Coordinates of C-alpha atoms in Angstrom, one line a residue:
M1 CA 35.7 -73.8 45.9
N2 CA 35.8 -75.9 49.1
P3 CA 35.0 -73.4 51.8
A4 CA 36.3 -74.2 55.3
L5 CA 33.7 -75.0 57.8
D6 CA 34.1 -71.7 59.5
Y7 CA 30.6 -71.3 60.7
E8 CA 31.2 -68.4 63.1
Y9 CA 27.6 -67.7 64.0
A10 CA 28.6 -64.6 66.0
L11 CA 29.0 -62.9 62.6
L12 CA 25.2 -63.4 62.1
L13 CA 24.2 -62.1 65.5
P14 CA 22.1 -59.1 64.2
E15 CA 20.1 -61.4 61.9
L16 CA 19.7 -64.0 64.7
I17 CA 18.3 -61.2 67.0
L18 CA 15.8 -60.2 64.3
A19 CA 14.7 -63.8 63.7
G20 CA 14.5 -64.4 67.4
T21 CA 12.4 -61.3 67.8
A22 CA 10.0 -62.5 65.1
A23 CA 9.6 -65.8 67.0
L24 CA 9.0 -63.9 70.3
V25 CA 6.4 -61.6 68.7
L26 CA 4.6 -64.7 67.3
F27 CA 4.7 -66.4 70.7
A28 CA 3.5 -63.3 72.6
D29 CA 0.6 -62.9 70.1
A30 CA -0.4 -66.6 70.2
F31 CA -0.4 -66.8 74.1
R32 CA -1.3 -63.2 74.9
R33 CA -4.4 -64.3 76.9
E34 CA -2.5 -66.9 78.9
F35 CA 0.2 -64.3 79.8
G36 CA -2.1 -61.3 80.0
V37 CA -0.1 -59.6 77.2
S38 CA -1.8 -56.8 75.2
R39 CA -1.3 -56.6 71.4
R40 CA -0.1 -53.1 71.9
L41 CA 3.1 -54.6 73.3
L42 CA 3.9 -56.3 69.9
P43 CA 5.2 -53.2 68.0
W44 CA 7.4 -52.3 71.0
L45 CA 8.9 -55.8 70.9
A46 CA 9.6 -55.4 67.2
V47 CA 11.2 -52.0 67.8
A48 CA 13.3 -53.3 70.6
G49 CA 14.6 -56.2 68.5
A50 CA 15.4 -53.8 65.6
V51 CA 17.2 -51.3 67.8
V52 CA 19.3 -54.1 69.5
A53 CA 20.2 -55.6 66.1
G54 CA 21.2 -52.1 64.7
L55 CA 23.4 -51.4 67.7
V56 CA 25.0 -54.8 67.5
S57 CA 25.6 -54.2 63.8
L58 CA 27.7 -51.2 64.7
T59 CA 30.2 -53.4 66.5
Y60 CA 31.2 -55.0 63.2
A61 CA 32.3 -51.7 61.6
G62 CA 35.8 -51.9 60.2
R63 CA 35.8 -55.7 60.0
S64 CA 35.9 -57.9 56.9
E65 CA 35.1 -61.5 57.6
N66 CA 33.3 -64.4 55.8
F67 CA 30.7 -66.8 57.0
S68 CA 31.9 -70.0 55.3
E69 CA 32.3 -68.1 52.0
L70 CA 28.5 -67.7 51.8
L71 CA 28.1 -64.3 53.4
T72 CA 30.6 -61.5 54.0
V73 CA 30.5 -59.1 56.9
D74 CA 32.2 -55.9 56.0
D75 CA 31.5 -52.1 56.0
F76 CA 29.1 -52.5 53.0
T77 CA 27.1 -55.1 55.0
T78 CA 27.2 -53.0 58.1
F79 CA 25.9 -50.0 56.3
F80 CA 22.8 -51.8 55.1
R81 CA 22.3 -53.7 58.4
V82 CA 22.0 -50.4 60.2
L83 CA 20.0 -48.8 57.5
F84 CA 17.4 -51.7 57.4
A85 CA 17.2 -51.8 61.2
A86 CA 16.5 -48.0 61.2
I87 CA 13.8 -48.4 58.5
L88 CA 12.1 -51.0 60.6
V89 CA 12.1 -48.9 63.7
V90 CA 10.7 -45.8 61.9
L91 CA 8.0 -47.8 60.1
V92 CA 6.8 -49.5 63.3
L93 CA 6.8 -46.3 65.3
G94 CA 5.1 -44.4 62.5
S95 CA 2.4 -46.9 61.7
H96 CA 1.5 -48.9 64.8
E97 CA -1.9 -47.1 65.1
F98 CA -2.7 -48.0 61.5
V99 CA -1.7 -51.6 62.1
E100 CA -4.0 -51.8 65.1
R101 CA -6.9 -50.5 63.1
H102 CA -6.5 -51.9 59.7
V103 CA -4.4 -55.1 59.8
R104 CA -5.5 -58.6 60.7
H105 CA -3.0 -61.0 62.3
V106 CA -1.0 -58.3 63.9
G107 CA 1.6 -60.7 65.4
E108 CA 2.3 -62.2 62.0
F109 CA 2.5 -58.8 60.4
Y110 CA 5.4 -57.7 62.6
A111 CA 7.1 -61.1 62.4
L112 CA 7.0 -60.9 58.6
L113 CA 8.5 -57.4 58.7
L114 CA 11.3 -58.7 60.8
L115 CA 12.0 -61.8 58.6
A116 CA 11.8 -59.6 55.5
T117 CA 14.5 -57.4 57.0
V118 CA 16.7 -60.5 57.6
G119 CA 16.3 -61.4 53.9
A120 CA 17.2 -57.9 52.9
I121 CA 20.4 -58.0 55.0
F122 CA 21.4 -61.4 53.5
M123 CA 21.0 -59.9 50.0
S124 CA 23.5 -57.2 50.8
A125 CA 25.9 -59.7 52.4
A126 CA 25.7 -62.7 50.0
R127 CA 28.9 -63.7 48.1
E128 CA 27.4 -66.8 46.4
L129 CA 24.5 -67.0 43.9
I130 CA 22.3 -69.6 45.6
T131 CA 22.7 -67.8 49.0
A132 CA 21.6 -64.5 47.2
Y133 CA 18.6 -66.3 45.6
I134 CA 17.5 -67.7 49.0
A135 CA 17.8 -64.3 50.5
I136 CA 15.7 -62.8 47.7
E137 CA 13.0 -65.4 48.3
L138 CA 13.0 -64.9 52.0
L139 CA 12.3 -61.2 51.4
S140 CA 9.8 -61.9 48.7
F141 CA 7.7 -64.6 50.4
S142 CA 7.4 -62.5 53.5
L143 CA 6.0 -59.6 51.5
Y144 CA 3.7 -61.9 49.4
V145 CA 1.9 -62.7 52.6
A146 CA 2.2 -59.2 54.2
V147 CA 0.6 -57.5 51.2
S148 CA -2.6 -59.5 51.8
L149 CA -3.1 -58.6 55.5
T150 CA -5.3 -55.5 55.1
L151 CA -8.5 -55.9 57.0
A152 CA -11.8 -55.8 55.0
D153 CA -10.2 -54.7 51.8
R154 CA -10.7 -56.9 48.7
R155 CA -7.9 -55.1 46.9
S156 CA -5.4 -56.6 49.4
G157 CA -6.0 -60.2 48.4
E158 CA -6.1 -59.3 44.7
A159 CA -2.8 -57.4 45.0
S160 CA -1.2 -60.3 46.9
L161 CA -2.3 -62.8 44.2
K162 CA -0.9 -60.7 41.4
Y163 CA 2.3 -60.2 43.3
V164 CA 2.9 -63.8 44.0
L165 CA 2.0 -65.0 40.5
L166 CA 4.2 -62.5 38.7
G167 CA 6.8 -62.9 41.4
G168 CA 6.9 -66.7 40.7
V169 CA 7.5 -66.0 37.0
A170 CA 10.3 -63.5 37.9
S171 CA 11.9 -66.0 40.3
A172 CA 11.9 -68.7 37.7
M173 CA 13.5 -66.3 35.2
L174 CA 16.1 -65.3 37.7
L175 CA 16.9 -68.9 38.7
Y176 CA 17.3 -70.0 35.1
G177 CA 19.6 -67.0 34.5
L178 CA 21.7 -68.0 37.5
S179 CA 21.9 -71.5 36.2
L180 CA 23.3 -70.2 32.9
L181 CA 25.9 -68.1 34.8
Y182 CA 26.9 -71.2 36.7
G183 CA 27.1 -73.2 33.5
V184 CA 29.5 -70.7 31.8
A185 CA 31.5 -69.9 34.9
G186 CA 31.6 -73.3 36.6
S187 CA 30.9 -71.9 40.0
T188 CA 28.3 -70.1 42.1
Y189 CA 30.9 -68.2 44.2
Y190 CA 31.4 -64.6 43.3
A191 CA 35.2 -64.8 43.5
E192 CA 35.4 -67.8 41.1
I193 CA 32.9 -66.3 38.7
A194 CA 35.0 -63.1 38.5
E195 CA 38.1 -65.2 37.9
A196 CA 36.4 -67.2 35.1
F197 CA 35.2 -64.1 33.3
S198 CA 38.4 -62.2 33.7
S199 CA 40.2 -64.5 31.2
G200 CA 37.7 -63.7 28.5
T201 CA 34.1 -64.5 27.6
A202 CA 34.3 -65.1 23.8
A203 CA 33.9 -68.8 24.1
F204 CA 30.5 -68.6 25.8
E205 CA 29.3 -65.1 24.9
W206 CA 25.8 -66.0 23.7
A207 CA 25.0 -68.2 26.7
L208 CA 26.4 -65.5 29.0
V209 CA 24.3 -62.8 27.4
L210 CA 21.2 -64.9 27.7
G211 CA 21.9 -65.6 31.3
L212 CA 22.6 -61.9 32.0
A213 CA 19.3 -60.9 30.3
L214 CA 17.4 -63.4 32.5
V215 CA 19.1 -62.3 35.7
I216 CA 18.5 -58.6 34.9
G217 CA 14.9 -59.3 34.1
G218 CA 14.4 -61.2 37.3
L219 CA 16.1 -58.6 39.5
G220 CA 14.4 -55.8 37.5
F221 CA 11.0 -57.3 38.6
K222 CA 12.1 -57.2 42.2
A223 CA 13.3 -53.6 41.8
S224 CA 10.1 -52.5 39.9
A225 CA 12.1 -51.5 36.8
V226 CA 10.3 -50.9 33.6
P227 CA 9.1 -53.0 31.8
F228 CA 9.0 -55.4 34.7
H229 CA 7.0 -53.1 36.9
M230 CA 3.4 -54.3 36.2
W231 CA 2.8 -55.7 39.7
T232 CA 3.9 -52.5 41.5
P233 CA 0.9 -50.1 41.3
D234 CA -1.6 -52.8 42.3
A235 CA 0.6 -54.2 45.1
Y236 CA 1.2 -50.7 46.5
E237 CA -2.5 -49.8 46.3
G238 CA -3.8 -53.0 47.9
A239 CA -1.1 -53.5 50.5
P240 CA -1.4 -52.1 54.0
L241 CA 0.3 -48.7 54.0
P242 CA 3.3 -49.8 56.1
I243 CA 3.9 -52.6 53.7
T244 CA 3.7 -50.1 50.8
A245 CA 6.3 -48.1 52.6
F246 CA 8.5 -51.2 53.2
L247 CA 8.2 -52.1 49.5
S248 CA 9.4 -48.7 48.4
A249 CA 12.2 -48.5 51.1
T250 CA 13.8 -51.8 52.3
S251 CA 12.9 -53.9 49.2
K252 CA 14.3 -51.3 46.8
A253 CA 17.5 -50.7 48.9
A254 CA 18.1 -54.5 49.2
I255 CA 17.9 -55.1 45.5
V256 CA 20.3 -52.2 44.8
A257 CA 22.7 -53.6 47.4
L258 CA 22.6 -57.0 45.6
L259 CA 23.0 -55.3 42.2
L260 CA 26.1 -53.6 43.5
R261 CA 27.5 -56.8 45.0
V262 CA 26.9 -58.8 41.8
F263 CA 27.6 -56.3 39.0
G264 CA 30.4 -54.5 40.9
G265 CA 32.0 -57.9 41.7
P266 CA 31.7 -61.2 39.8
L267 CA 30.1 -59.7 36.7
L268 CA 32.4 -56.6 36.4
P269 CA 34.8 -58.4 34.0
A270 CA 31.8 -59.0 31.7
I271 CA 30.7 -55.4 31.8
D272 CA 30.5 -55.0 28.0
E273 CA 27.8 -57.8 27.9
W274 CA 25.5 -56.3 30.4
Q275 CA 26.1 -52.5 30.7
W276 CA 23.9 -51.6 27.7
M277 CA 21.0 -53.7 29.2
V278 CA 21.1 -51.9 32.5
A279 CA 21.5 -48.5 30.8
A280 CA 18.3 -49.2 28.7
L281 CA 16.5 -50.3 31.8
A282 CA 17.5 -47.1 33.6
V283 CA 16.2 -44.8 30.8
L284 CA 12.9 -46.7 30.4
T285 CA 12.4 -46.7 34.2
M286 CA 13.1 -43.0 34.6
A287 CA 10.9 -42.0 31.6
F288 CA 7.8 -44.2 32.1
G289 CA 7.8 -44.1 35.9
N290 CA 7.6 -40.3 36.0
L291 CA 5.3 -39.9 33.0
I292 CA 2.7 -42.4 34.2
A293 CA 2.8 -40.8 37.7
L294 CA 1.3 -37.7 36.1
Q295 CA -2.0 -39.4 35.6
Q296 CA -2.5 -40.8 39.1
S297 CA -5.2 -39.7 41.5
N298 CA -4.5 -42.2 44.3
I299 CA -1.7 -41.3 46.6
K300 CA -0.4 -44.9 46.9
R301 CA -0.4 -45.4 43.1
L302 CA 1.4 -42.0 42.7
L303 CA 4.1 -43.0 45.2
A304 CA 4.3 -46.4 43.4
Y305 CA 5.2 -44.7 40.1
S306 CA 7.4 -42.3 42.0
S307 CA 9.4 -45.1 43.4
I308 CA 9.7 -46.7 40.0
G309 CA 11.2 -43.4 38.7
Q310 CA 13.6 -43.4 41.6
V311 CA 14.8 -46.9 40.8
G312 CA 15.8 -45.5 37.4
Y313 CA 18.2 -43.0 39.0
M314 CA 19.7 -45.9 41.0
L315 CA 20.2 -48.1 38.0
M316 CA 22.3 -45.3 36.4
A317 CA 25.0 -45.9 39.1
V318 CA 24.8 -49.6 38.4
T319 CA 25.4 -48.9 34.7
A320 CA 28.5 -46.9 35.4
V321 CA 29.5 -49.0 38.4
S322 CA 32.7 -48.0 40.1
A323 CA 33.9 -47.1 43.6
E324 CA 32.9 -43.4 43.0
T325 CA 29.4 -44.1 41.6
S326 CA 28.8 -46.7 44.3
S327 CA 29.5 -44.3 47.1
A328 CA 27.3 -41.7 45.5
L329 CA 24.6 -44.3 45.1
L330 CA 24.8 -45.3 48.8
L331 CA 24.5 -41.6 49.8
H332 CA 21.5 -41.3 47.5
I333 CA 19.9 -44.3 49.0
A334 CA 20.3 -43.0 52.5
G335 CA 18.7 -39.6 51.5
Y336 CA 16.0 -41.3 49.5
L337 CA 15.0 -43.6 52.4
V338 CA 14.8 -40.7 54.9
T339 CA 12.7 -38.7 52.5
N340 CA 10.5 -41.5 51.4
L341 CA 9.8 -42.7 54.9
A342 CA 8.9 -39.1 55.9
V343 CA 6.3 -39.0 53.1
F344 CA 4.8 -42.4 54.0
V345 CA 4.6 -41.7 57.7
V346 CA 2.6 -38.5 57.0
V347 CA 0.4 -40.4 54.5
I348 CA -0.2 -43.1 57.2
A349 CA -1.1 -40.4 59.8
V350 CA -3.5 -38.7 57.4
H351 CA -5.1 -42.0 56.4
N352 CA -5.6 -42.8 60.1
R353 CA -7.6 -39.6 60.4
T354 CA -9.6 -39.5 57.1
G355 CA -9.4 -43.0 55.6
D356 CA -9.0 -41.3 52.2
E357 CA -6.3 -42.5 49.8
R358 CA -7.1 -40.0 47.1
I359 CA -4.8 -37.0 46.5
V360 CA -7.8 -34.7 47.0
G361 CA -8.0 -36.2 50.5
F362 CA -5.1 -34.0 51.4
R363 CA -7.2 -30.9 50.7
G364 CA -6.6 -28.2 53.3
L365 CA -4.1 -30.2 55.4
A366 CA -2.1 -27.0 55.9
E367 CA -5.0 -25.8 58.0
T368 CA -6.0 -28.9 59.8
Q369 CA -2.4 -30.2 60.6
P370 CA 0.2 -27.7 59.4
F371 CA 3.2 -29.6 60.8
L372 CA 2.4 -32.7 58.8
A373 CA 1.7 -30.6 55.7
L374 CA 5.2 -29.1 56.2
V375 CA 6.9 -32.5 56.5
L376 CA 5.0 -33.8 53.5
T377 CA 5.9 -30.8 51.4
A378 CA 9.6 -31.1 52.3
G379 CA 9.5 -34.8 51.5
L380 CA 7.9 -34.3 48.1
F381 CA 10.3 -31.4 47.2
S382 CA 13.2 -33.6 48.4
L383 CA 12.1 -36.5 46.1
A384 CA 12.0 -34.0 43.2
G385 CA 15.5 -32.8 44.1
M386 CA 14.9 -29.3 45.3
P387 CA 17.8 -27.4 47.0
L388 CA 18.4 -27.4 50.7
L389 CA 16.9 -30.9 51.1
A390 CA 18.4 -34.4 51.0
G391 CA 17.2 -35.1 47.5
F392 CA 19.1 -32.3 45.9
A393 CA 22.4 -33.1 47.6
T394 CA 22.2 -36.8 46.9
K395 CA 21.1 -36.4 43.3
F396 CA 23.8 -33.9 42.7
F397 CA 26.5 -36.3 43.8
L398 CA 24.9 -39.2 42.0
F399 CA 24.4 -37.4 38.6
Q400 CA 27.8 -35.9 38.8
A401 CA 29.5 -39.3 39.5
V402 CA 27.6 -41.0 36.7
A403 CA 28.5 -38.2 34.2
S404 CA 32.2 -38.4 35.3
E405 CA 32.2 -42.1 34.3
G406 CA 31.3 -41.1 30.7
F407 CA 27.5 -41.3 30.9
L408 CA 26.7 -37.6 30.7
W409 CA 23.7 -38.4 28.4
L410 CA 22.3 -40.6 31.1
S411 CA 22.6 -37.8 33.7
V412 CA 20.8 -35.4 31.3
V413 CA 17.9 -37.9 31.0
A414 CA 17.8 -38.1 34.8
V415 CA 17.7 -34.3 35.2
I416 CA 14.8 -34.1 32.7
A417 CA 12.9 -36.9 34.5
S418 CA 13.4 -35.3 37.8
T419 CA 12.0 -32.1 36.5
V420 CA 8.9 -33.9 35.3
S421 CA 8.4 -35.4 38.7
L422 CA 8.1 -32.0 40.3
Y423 CA 4.8 -31.5 38.5
Y424 CA 3.0 -34.5 40.1
Y425 CA 4.5 -33.8 43.5
L426 CA 3.1 -30.2 43.2
Q427 CA -0.4 -31.7 42.7
V428 CA -0.3 -33.0 46.3
I429 CA 1.2 -29.7 47.6
R430 CA -1.5 -27.7 45.8
Q431 CA -4.2 -29.7 47.5
M432 CA -2.7 -29.0 50.9
Y433 CA -2.1 -25.3 50.6
L434 CA -4.4 -23.8 47.9
Y435 CA -7.7 -25.5 48.7
P436 CA -9.7 -25.1 52.0
P437 CA -10.5 -28.3 54.0
D438 CA -14.0 -29.7 54.1
A439 CA -16.6 -27.8 56.0
D440 CA -16.7 -30.3 58.8
A441 CA -12.9 -30.8 59.1
E442 CA -11.3 -29.9 62.4
R443 CA -7.8 -29.2 63.5
W444 CA -6.3 -32.5 64.9
R445 CA -3.1 -33.8 66.4
P446 CA -1.2 -37.0 65.4
S447 CA 0.1 -39.4 67.9
V448 CA 3.2 -38.7 69.9
T449 CA 5.2 -41.4 68.1
G450 CA 4.0 -40.0 64.8
L451 CA 5.2 -36.5 65.7
V452 CA 8.5 -37.7 66.9
T453 CA 9.1 -39.9 63.8
T454 CA 8.1 -37.2 61.3
G455 CA 10.1 -34.6 63.2
G456 CA 13.2 -36.7 63.2
L457 CA 12.8 -37.5 59.5
L458 CA 12.4 -33.8 58.6
A459 CA 15.6 -33.0 60.6
G460 CA 17.3 -35.8 58.7
M461 CA 16.2 -34.4 55.3
V462 CA 17.5 -31.0 56.2
F463 CA 20.7 -32.2 57.7
I464 CA 21.7 -34.3 54.6
G465 CA 20.6 -31.5 52.3
L466 CA 22.8 -28.9 54.1
Y467 CA 25.6 -31.1 55.4
A468 CA 25.9 -34.4 53.6
G469 CA 29.6 -34.9 54.4
P470 CA 29.3 -37.3 57.4
V471 CA 26.8 -39.5 55.6
F472 CA 28.9 -39.4 52.4
E473 CA 32.0 -40.5 54.4
L474 CA 30.1 -43.6 55.7
A475 CA 28.8 -44.3 52.2
D476 CA 32.3 -44.0 50.8
Q477 CA 33.7 -46.3 53.5
A478 CA 31.0 -48.9 52.6
A479 CA 31.8 -48.6 48.8
T480 CA 35.5 -48.9 49.5
A481 CA 34.8 -52.3 51.2
L482 CA 32.8 -53.4 48.2
F483 CA 35.7 -52.8 45.8
A484 CA 38.5 -53.8 48.2

């Protein structure tokens, strides 16, 4: 393919805003003494950049244009642009106090979050393999550094080292797999790959299967799918809590967006070669993620294995990829992100108060801070898929869509795994409601931004759980653009 030099940079305006905000945050931090700028201004700069980028992204709704055949700006891209910008706003508002107390190099921290968001958006918009790979590495390298920024915690450096070493192996695996796909298809552009595979794959079946296995392994690492999840518990435990939340939210959603772009587009004609691999990965991820979570006593490690189990549910939709399952998956991602962020913002607020990461550290929270206990309970029940909350509605649509594509057995496995997850979520809830707080514990109030953030996320969980229609329409519109 010889793409025309249609470098219409206006199509990339949201990403340019985010990157410019990252540079501004770094500049303001580096010269804060010269300009009399307080570090407390930095999170508000990051929020402002994310809000502007999200609002600008809305102006691209209904459009379908390409940036020199490398990136596509359609409703699918717009859906994730707005989603990732919203995640960034919520995380910064819900964790700026934690960052001020526990993170070194505050300016670099916010800049890395902004740049990682740019990488995540490019993953959802890429329409060429090398562009997708560069986007993955932009996200990954930003997080490699961000994981190590916890102040005075040796686990942070250790987690970053493990993450970068294993991430390097996964990147090499992914790049080798992409090179094999290029070898058999003769192109790195999604449209030309689909055209090459649509005429049959018998002539290069073994090379294709090997390439697909390496690609699935590399992306499986980035998604924390079993058995490529070994970095996840340590990285989640050692990273600053906002980065742990970012890993479980934006990083997961970006990989799913890329999987839908690739497996629902160029690799769809070769579905017989890869479908069984993704199905096996989904089963292993749902089973082991939820079973190993039963043994955890640290809240960050518990949420790490919980997020692994959640990835298994998402991989089901990739296995049975279609317009229907994709729209159900996008709805589930929206509900999952609202729920997961609510849980993490509460965990961050409690950690700011107690400094305790153990599950028993939530003992008596219903007495010392009943509102946060309510939000955390709703979030955990939503993750488990209990009725009247977002998790139930989105899982219902997702499991039903997967079953209607002929994978009823996969939906049954998901229901069983979701039932198992209820047990370890109840362990946290039990500590909050059935045990009294420590004798010296007092009733306390979180910050105003913390209350506003958690209140908004609680409302979002209830709204999606009771009336998922508007969000489902947006998800369906995005999925329709993906399969147009």
